[in-house]
Amino acid sequence: RMKQRDLLAACALIGVAGGVYLSPLVSLGMLINAAQQGDINRMEQLVNFTELRSSINKQVKIKAENQLTESLGGRNLFSEMIASVGMLAINPVVDSKVNETVSAAGLIGALKDIQKQSENQNKIEQVMGLGKQLSGLRLSYKNPNQALLELPNPNETAAGATKISLLMERKQLLQWKLVDVQLNL
């Protein structure tokens, strides 16, 4: 009698621990659902758009400056100086594009585009694609309040990036907020 109760308690504890461990995935699912529903208020509860914009802005500018420097003959005083001047023109464009794209409305639009693309695929390809996405998903914790979700890049035509890393921060025990995306450009 005692052993059965202990076994049930252990199973319940494992279930709760598993639920807490996997809660960043649940929050990501809630975010995707909110975007599909067009629920901007809910999305703003699940995403720190200010931090996200800032991070993506930096990543894109670093990549642009590196590409500009390389196209001018690699790292030397001349190419770095010209690239710096070129970046003065590029920075405002990057700022406005990132502000437009990294927003609740931008995320809703991006999801609609992905759905349109997947509607053009047949159901078997969609299921296979989803299976591949989920099999490549990795969840790890940087610390008790920061979880890292690594996903294979859904857009395989994008050169270079093989994965996208999402950094989630704990808001409450089971609630998380997306604060950063590493595009691995």
Tab-separated table of C-alpha atoms in Angstrom:
chain	number	residue	atom	x	y	z
A	1	ARG	CA	0.000	0.000	0.000
A	2	MET	CA	2.773	2.423	0.987
A	3	LYS	CA	4.897	1.586	-2.065
A	4	GLN	CA	2.054	2.327	-4.473
A	5	ARG	CA	1.491	5.754	-2.906
A	6	ASP	CA	5.221	6.511	-3.019
A	7	LEU	CA	5.317	5.477	-6.675
A	8	LEU	CA	2.352	7.742	-7.502
A	9	ALA	CA	3.993	10.649	-5.630
A	10	ALA	CA	7.257	10.083	-7.533
A	11	CYS	CA	5.392	9.995	-10.863
A	12	ALA	CA	3.528	13.200	-9.981
A	13	LEU	CA	6.810	14.890	-9.023
A	14	ILE	CA	8.434	13.815	-12.308
A	15	GLY	CA	5.376	15.094	-14.209
A	16	VAL	CA	5.495	18.493	-12.494
A	17	ALA	CA	9.275	18.782	-12.970
A	18	GLY	CA	8.885	17.859	-16.650
A	19	GLY	CA	6.146	20.465	-17.054
A	20	VAL	CA	8.312	23.171	-15.464
A	21	TYR	CA	11.322	22.113	-17.591
A	22	LEU	CA	9.319	22.194	-20.845
A	23	SER	CA	7.419	25.401	-20.022
A	24	PRO	CA	9.537	27.571	-22.402
A	25	LEU	CA	8.234	25.413	-25.268
A	26	VAL	CA	4.661	25.972	-24.065
A	27	SER	CA	5.257	29.759	-23.989
A	28	LEU	CA	6.661	29.617	-27.531
A	29	GLY	CA	3.547	27.718	-28.623
A	30	MET	CA	1.361	30.344	-26.945
A	31	LEU	CA	3.285	33.069	-28.808
A	32	ILE	CA	2.778	31.354	-32.175
A	33	ASN	CA	-0.909	30.867	-31.358
A	34	ALA	CA	-1.305	34.546	-30.368
A	35	ALA	CA	0.332	35.580	-33.667
A	36	GLN	CA	-1.978	33.274	-35.639
A	37	GLN	CA	-4.985	34.815	-33.836
A	38	GLY	CA	-3.642	38.334	-34.399
A	39	ASP	CA	-3.729	38.951	-30.614
A	40	ILE	CA	-1.257	41.843	-30.301
A	41	ASN	CA	-1.815	42.343	-26.534
A	42	ARG	CA	-1.020	38.687	-25.823
A	43	MET	CA	2.046	38.834	-28.069
A	44	GLU	CA	3.362	41.857	-26.184
A	45	GLN	CA	3.052	39.852	-22.941
A	46	LEU	CA	5.104	37.036	-24.490
A	47	VAL	CA	7.794	39.062	-26.314
A	48	ASN	CA	10.084	41.869	-25.185
A	49	PHE	CA	10.036	43.663	-28.557
A	50	THR	CA	12.398	46.457	-27.380
A	51	GLU	CA	15.217	44.052	-26.455
A	52	LEU	CA	14.523	41.914	-29.509
A	53	ARG	CA	14.716	44.885	-31.915
A	54	SER	CA	17.952	46.079	-30.322
A	55	SER	CA	19.609	42.654	-30.630
A	56	ILE	CA	18.529	41.985	-34.220
A	57	ASN	CA	19.511	45.522	-35.201
A	58	LYS	CA	23.070	44.919	-33.905
A	59	GLN	CA	23.326	41.516	-35.611
A	60	VAL	CA	22.225	42.866	-39.000
A	61	LYS	CA	24.553	45.903	-38.789
A	62	ILE	CA	27.570	43.763	-37.847
A	63	LYS	CA	26.840	41.403	-40.756
A	64	ALA	CA	26.353	44.313	-43.183
A	65	GLU	CA	29.590	46.018	-42.109
A	66	ASN	CA	31.549	42.744	-42.366
A	67	GLN	CA	30.169	42.078	-45.856
A	68	LEU	CA	30.924	45.642	-46.948
A	69	THR	CA	34.493	45.415	-45.602
A	70	GLU	CA	35.046	42.040	-47.325
A	71	SER	CA	33.655	43.350	-50.632
A	72	LEU	CA	36.196	46.204	-50.474
A	73	GLY	CA	39.133	43.819	-50.242
A	74	GLY	CA	39.103	42.501	-46.694
A	75	ARG	CA	40.312	43.977	-43.419
A	76	ASN	CA	42.634	46.924	-44.002
A	77	LEU	CA	42.578	50.579	-43.034
A	78	PHE	CA	41.131	51.719	-46.369
A	79	SER	CA	38.293	49.169	-46.579
A	80	GLU	CA	37.332	49.611	-42.923
A	81	MET	CA	37.240	53.412	-43.340
A	82	ILE	CA	35.064	53.200	-46.479
A	83	ALA	CA	32.822	50.575	-44.814
A	84	SER	CA	32.335	52.903	-41.801
A	85	VAL	CA	31.233	55.734	-44.098
A	86	GLY	CA	28.950	53.320	-46.005
A	87	MET	CA	27.380	52.190	-42.742
A	88	LEU	CA	26.299	55.795	-42.037
A	89	ALA	CA	23.972	55.444	-45.029
A	90	ILE	CA	22.952	51.854	-44.258
A	91	ASN	CA	22.186	52.261	-40.516
A	92	PRO	CA	18.936	54.290	-40.855
A	93	VAL	CA	17.615	51.786	-43.421
A	94	VAL	CA	18.429	48.865	-41.096
A	95	ASP	CA	16.820	50.704	-38.147
A	96	SER	CA	13.544	51.321	-39.967
A	97	LYS	CA	13.380	47.798	-41.465
A	98	VAL	CA	14.073	46.139	-38.093
A	99	ASN	CA	11.522	48.380	-36.307
A	100	GLU	CA	8.911	47.499	-38.931
A	101	THR	CA	9.661	43.762	-38.995
A	102	VAL	CA	10.341	43.102	-35.296
A	103	SER	CA	6.907	44.058	-33.995
A	104	ALA	CA	3.675	42.263	-33.226
A	105	ALA	CA	2.273	43.234	-36.641
A	106	GLY	CA	5.516	42.192	-38.374
A	107	LEU	CA	5.486	38.812	-36.631
A	108	ILE	CA	1.824	38.260	-37.554
A	109	GLY	CA	2.656	39.102	-41.191
A	110	ALA	CA	5.655	36.754	-41.240
A	111	LEU	CA	3.557	33.888	-39.857
A	112	LYS	CA	0.876	34.519	-42.502
A	113	ASP	CA	3.566	34.338	-45.211
A	114	ILE	CA	4.845	31.033	-43.782
A	115	GLN	CA	1.269	29.683	-43.701
A	116	LYS	CA	0.712	30.736	-47.341
A	117	GLN	CA	3.920	28.942	-48.347
A	118	SER	CA	2.884	25.822	-46.462
A	119	GLU	CA	-0.605	25.876	-48.032
A	120	ASN	CA	1.131	25.532	-51.388
A	121	GLN	CA	2.919	22.392	-50.185
A	122	ASN	CA	1.036	19.146	-49.940
A	123	LYS	CA	0.105	17.804	-46.488
A	124	ILE	CA	2.782	15.068	-46.485
A	125	GLU	CA	5.534	17.643	-47.121
A	126	GLN	CA	4.116	19.822	-44.320
A	127	VAL	CA	4.123	16.951	-41.825
A	128	MET	CA	7.638	15.922	-42.881
A	129	GLY	CA	8.817	19.535	-42.563
A	130	LEU	CA	7.252	19.894	-39.120
A	131	GLY	CA	8.795	16.589	-38.040
A	132	LYS	CA	12.206	17.774	-39.194
A	133	GLN	CA	11.754	21.082	-37.341
A	134	LEU	CA	10.762	19.373	-34.085
A	135	SER	CA	13.457	16.710	-34.310
A	136	GLY	CA	16.066	19.461	-34.607
A	137	LEU	CA	14.679	21.450	-31.657
A	138	ARG	CA	16.978	21.694	-28.638
A	139	LEU	CA	16.078	23.139	-25.251
A	140	SER	CA	18.797	24.071	-22.793
A	141	TYR	CA	19.037	26.373	-19.801
A	142	LYS	CA	21.667	29.106	-19.399
A	143	ASN	CA	20.473	29.548	-15.788
A	144	PRO	CA	17.181	28.934	-13.940
A	145	ASN	CA	15.661	32.077	-15.492
A	146	GLN	CA	16.995	31.850	-19.049
A	147	ALA	CA	16.186	29.093	-21.526
A	148	LEU	CA	17.696	28.700	-24.979
A	149	LEU	CA	15.619	27.097	-27.738
A	150	GLU	CA	17.555	26.153	-30.862
A	151	LEU	CA	15.522	25.473	-33.999
A	152	PRO	CA	16.700	24.439	-37.438
A	153	ASN	CA	16.312	27.346	-39.872
A	154	PRO	CA	12.876	26.915	-41.511
A	155	ASN	CA	14.068	28.840	-44.561
A	156	GLU	CA	16.730	26.533	-45.962
A	157	THR	CA	17.344	28.846	-48.916
A	158	ALA	CA	18.819	31.462	-46.563
A	159	ALA	CA	22.543	30.977	-46.970
A	160	GLY	CA	24.607	30.268	-43.916
A	161	ALA	CA	22.274	30.124	-40.942
A	162	THR	CA	21.557	26.493	-40.094
A	163	LYS	CA	19.765	27.261	-36.857
A	164	ILE	CA	17.927	30.030	-35.073
A	165	SER	CA	18.401	30.450	-31.323
A	166	LEU	CA	15.615	31.909	-29.185
A	167	LEU	CA	16.430	33.212	-25.711
A	168	MET	CA	13.479	33.130	-23.331
A	169	GLU	CA	13.399	34.705	-19.853
A	170	ARG	CA	11.239	33.464	-17.015
A	171	LYS	CA	8.408	35.799	-15.963
A	172	GLN	CA	6.778	33.392	-13.510
A	173	LEU	CA	7.332	29.733	-12.699
A	174	LEU	CA	5.670	28.511	-15.917
A	175	GLN	CA	5.588	31.722	-17.997
A	176	TRP	CA	8.379	32.853	-20.279
A	177	LYS	CA	9.010	35.879	-22.490
A	178	LEU	CA	11.022	35.891	-25.729
A	179	VAL	CA	13.843	38.429	-25.266
A	180	ASP	CA	16.389	37.613	-27.967
A	181	VAL	CA	16.803	35.816	-31.270
A	182	GLN	CA	20.256	34.881	-32.546
A	183	LEU	CA	19.959	34.699	-36.309
A	184	ASN	CA	23.443	33.173	-36.731
A	185	LEU	CA	23.980	35.352	-39.801
